[in-house]
Amino acid sequence: MAGQALRRLMAEYKQLTLNPPEGIVAGPVNEENFFEWEALITGPEGTCYENGVFPAKLSFPSDYPLSPPKMQFTCEMFHPNVYPDGRVCISILHAPGDDPMGYESSSERWSPVQSVEKILLSVVSILAEPNAESGANVDAAKMWRDDPEQFKKIAHHLVRKTLNLPSPSD
């Protein structure tokens, strides 16, 4: 099974290298292990994350693409769909099949037709439009809904931090 996963990951890496999505760079940490990737995601234009460069890691299971990878930001991130420890919580990364909570349809969840590129584009999409109804970070989801100006201030601070720039208040 790991051989099939390796071939698939190598093919996806080649595709990402030949035709990288705008604002995304991703690939294996090293060529010895295609099951651990790192990614840099640029905050989408026109959002409170604009110009930020957010590093993340993806860990692929040996039965990929039957099971989804896990994705985690490796920088500080304040976002409704990102757990405080950086783990990304989006439907496409949830195991295939029916949602035990009944929130997601099986078509929204992981399936082998998904790809690393689709995952990364989904993450860019949630940076642009968080889903506060499915909050992995309850504080961020509440602030996104109730105090968007404060949320934007925190996001701008994180953007400056990812660029090693001091915040205006520093």
Tab-separated table of C-alpha atoms in Angstrom:
chain	number	residue	atom	x	y	z
A	1	MET	CA	0.000	0.000	0.000
A	2	ALA	CA	2.814	2.450	0.856
A	3	GLY	CA	4.222	1.929	-2.659
A	4	GLN	CA	0.981	3.136	-4.240
A	5	ALA	CA	0.878	6.071	-1.846
A	6	LEU	CA	4.471	6.989	-2.705
A	7	ARG	CA	3.764	6.901	-6.448
A	8	ARG	CA	0.693	9.079	-5.982
A	9	LEU	CA	2.567	11.588	-3.811
A	10	MET	CA	5.440	11.764	-6.300
A	11	ALA	CA	2.974	12.442	-9.119
A	12	GLU	CA	1.203	15.142	-7.102
A	13	TYR	CA	4.529	16.766	-6.219
A	14	LYS	CA	5.513	16.812	-9.884
A	15	GLN	CA	2.171	18.411	-10.791
A	16	LEU	CA	2.514	21.048	-8.050
A	17	THR	CA	6.042	21.833	-9.235
A	18	LEU	CA	5.058	22.145	-12.893
A	19	ASN	CA	1.868	24.105	-12.258
A	20	PRO	CA	1.917	25.627	-8.766
A	21	PRO	CA	-1.281	27.320	-7.575
A	22	GLU	CA	-0.853	31.037	-6.958
A	23	GLY	CA	0.374	31.808	-3.451
A	24	ILE	CA	1.205	28.198	-2.558
A	25	VAL	CA	4.500	26.340	-2.415
A	26	ALA	CA	4.512	22.742	-1.176
A	27	GLY	CA	6.600	19.628	-1.297
A	28	PRO	CA	8.330	16.931	0.720
A	29	VAL	CA	10.529	18.080	3.599
A	30	ASN	CA	13.226	15.978	1.943
A	31	GLU	CA	13.320	13.522	-0.926
A	32	GLU	CA	13.946	10.624	1.456
A	33	ASN	CA	10.440	10.860	2.904
A	34	PHE	CA	7.530	11.776	0.648
A	35	PHE	CA	5.057	11.265	3.517
A	36	GLU	CA	6.020	14.499	5.321
A	37	TRP	CA	5.534	17.739	3.411
A	38	GLU	CA	5.894	21.388	4.212
A	39	ALA	CA	3.912	24.180	2.631
A	40	LEU	CA	3.966	27.944	2.529
A	41	ILE	CA	0.598	29.586	2.022
A	42	THR	CA	0.329	33.266	1.207
A	43	GLY	CA	-2.657	35.011	2.742
A	44	PRO	CA	-5.247	35.788	0.059
A	45	GLU	CA	-5.419	39.299	-1.353
A	46	GLY	CA	-8.167	41.468	0.089
A	47	THR	CA	-8.393	39.504	3.363
A	48	CYS	CA	-7.118	40.210	6.858
A	49	TYR	CA	-4.402	37.578	6.183
A	50	GLU	CA	-3.181	39.341	2.997
A	51	ASN	CA	0.603	39.226	2.477
A	52	GLY	CA	1.182	36.821	5.373
A	53	VAL	CA	3.274	33.751	4.620
A	54	PHE	CA	2.009	30.882	6.732
A	55	PRO	CA	4.102	27.717	7.032
A	56	ALA	CA	2.363	24.388	7.530
A	57	LYS	CA	3.139	20.693	7.471
A	58	LEU	CA	1.205	17.828	5.949
A	59	SER	CA	1.575	14.252	7.163
A	60	PHE	CA	0.360	11.549	4.817
A	61	PRO	CA	-0.781	8.093	5.959
A	62	SER	CA	0.700	4.998	4.333
A	63	ASP	CA	-2.709	4.272	2.731
A	64	TYR	CA	-2.941	7.697	1.024
A	65	PRO	CA	-5.102	8.523	-0.965
A	66	LEU	CA	-7.614	6.217	0.703
A	67	SER	CA	-7.175	8.219	3.928
A	68	PRO	CA	-6.577	11.964	4.148
A	69	PRO	CA	-3.402	13.605	5.358
A	70	LYS	CA	-3.249	15.698	8.507
A	71	MET	CA	-2.379	19.354	8.146
A	72	GLN	CA	-1.069	21.725	10.786
A	73	PHE	CA	0.166	25.301	10.663
A	74	THR	CA	3.622	25.558	12.209
A	75	CYS	CA	3.254	29.262	12.989
A	76	GLU	CA	0.884	31.010	15.340
A	77	MET	CA	-2.558	31.118	13.729
A	78	PHE	CA	-5.830	32.609	14.987
A	79	HIS	CA	-8.658	31.367	12.808
A	80	PRO	CA	-12.093	29.779	13.401
A	81	ASN	CA	-11.162	26.630	11.432
A	82	VAL	CA	-7.711	26.114	12.939
A	83	TYR	CA	-7.296	24.557	16.377
A	84	PRO	CA	-5.128	26.534	18.808
A	85	ASP	CA	-2.308	24.006	18.213
A	86	GLY	CA	-2.384	24.754	14.463
A	87	ARG	CA	-4.301	21.693	13.224
A	88	VAL	CA	-6.526	22.546	10.268
A	89	CYS	CA	-10.172	21.536	10.539
A	90	ILE	CA	-11.874	21.467	7.156
A	91	SER	CA	-14.265	18.918	5.689
A	92	ILE	CA	-11.886	17.780	2.949
A	93	LEU	CA	-9.465	16.523	5.644
A	94	HIS	CA	-12.097	14.464	7.471
A	95	ALA	CA	-12.143	10.699	6.950
A	96	PRO	CA	-14.407	9.444	4.168
A	97	GLY	CA	-17.957	8.350	4.873
A	98	ASP	CA	-20.795	9.766	6.907
A	99	ASP	CA	-20.182	12.417	9.553
A	100	PRO	CA	-21.019	10.953	12.985
A	101	MET	CA	-22.223	14.430	14.034
A	102	GLY	CA	-24.408	14.769	10.921
A	103	TYR	CA	-22.910	18.175	10.066
A	104	GLU	CA	-21.126	17.319	6.807
A	105	SER	CA	-22.345	15.309	3.880
A	106	SER	CA	-20.078	12.481	2.740
A	107	SER	CA	-19.467	14.374	-0.519
A	108	GLU	CA	-17.766	17.194	1.443
A	109	ARG	CA	-15.378	14.828	3.201
A	110	TRP	CA	-12.162	13.214	1.980
A	111	SER	CA	-12.221	10.927	-1.029
A	112	PRO	CA	-9.344	9.505	-3.083
A	113	VAL	CA	-10.129	11.898	-5.937
A	114	GLN	CA	-8.980	14.800	-3.732
A	115	SER	CA	-5.375	15.977	-3.942
A	116	VAL	CA	-2.768	17.990	-2.093
A	117	GLU	CA	-3.528	20.918	-4.394
A	118	LYS	CA	-7.252	20.774	-3.550
A	119	ILE	CA	-6.447	20.670	0.171
A	120	LEU	CA	-4.169	23.690	-0.065
A	121	LEU	CA	-6.676	25.628	-2.173
A	122	SER	CA	-9.368	24.785	0.406
A	123	VAL	CA	-7.148	26.218	3.128
A	124	VAL	CA	-6.639	29.419	1.111
A	125	SER	CA	-10.414	29.539	0.733
A	126	ILE	CA	-11.038	29.330	4.499
A	127	LEU	CA	-8.451	32.041	5.083
A	128	ALA	CA	-10.577	34.227	2.813
A	129	GLU	CA	-13.923	33.059	4.208
A	130	PRO	CA	-13.826	31.283	7.590
A	131	ASN	CA	-16.651	28.945	8.512
A	132	ALA	CA	-17.598	30.219	11.967
A	133	GLU	CA	-20.376	27.626	12.221
A	134	SER	CA	-17.794	24.857	12.476
A	135	GLY	CA	-15.358	26.420	14.878
A	136	ALA	CA	-12.225	24.477	15.751
A	137	ASN	CA	-11.108	27.566	17.669
A	138	VAL	CA	-14.219	28.701	19.525
A	139	ASP	CA	-12.678	32.024	20.611
A	140	ALA	CA	-11.691	32.892	17.034
A	141	ALA	CA	-15.127	31.870	15.698
A	142	LYS	CA	-16.910	33.972	18.315
A	143	MET	CA	-14.673	36.982	17.629
A	144	TRP	CA	-15.077	36.566	13.846
A	145	ARG	CA	-18.862	36.806	14.336
A	146	ASP	CA	-19.132	39.301	17.208
A	147	ASP	CA	-16.091	41.586	16.941
A	148	PRO	CA	-14.701	41.479	13.394
A	149	GLU	CA	-12.510	44.570	13.939
A	150	GLN	CA	-10.674	42.914	16.846
A	151	PHE	CA	-10.359	39.720	14.793
A	152	LYS	CA	-8.762	41.719	11.944
A	153	LYS	CA	-6.309	43.352	14.376
A	154	ILE	CA	-5.161	39.934	15.601
A	155	ALA	CA	-4.898	38.613	12.031
A	156	HIS	CA	-2.855	41.666	10.943
A	157	HIS	CA	-0.549	41.125	13.923
A	158	LEU	CA	-0.035	37.490	12.848
A	159	VAL	CA	0.665	38.554	9.255
A	160	ARG	CA	3.385	40.937	10.462
A	161	LYS	CA	4.770	38.185	12.708
A	162	THR	CA	5.039	35.740	9.770
A	163	LEU	CA	7.074	38.378	7.953
A	164	ASN	CA	9.249	39.092	11.016
A	165	LEU	CA	7.985	42.664	11.111
A	166	PRO	CA	7.206	44.410	14.384
A	167	SER	CA	3.570	45.184	15.077
A	168	PRO	CA	2.728	48.900	15.073
A	169	SER	CA	2.294	48.706	18.871
A	170	ASP	CA	5.747	47.091	19.416
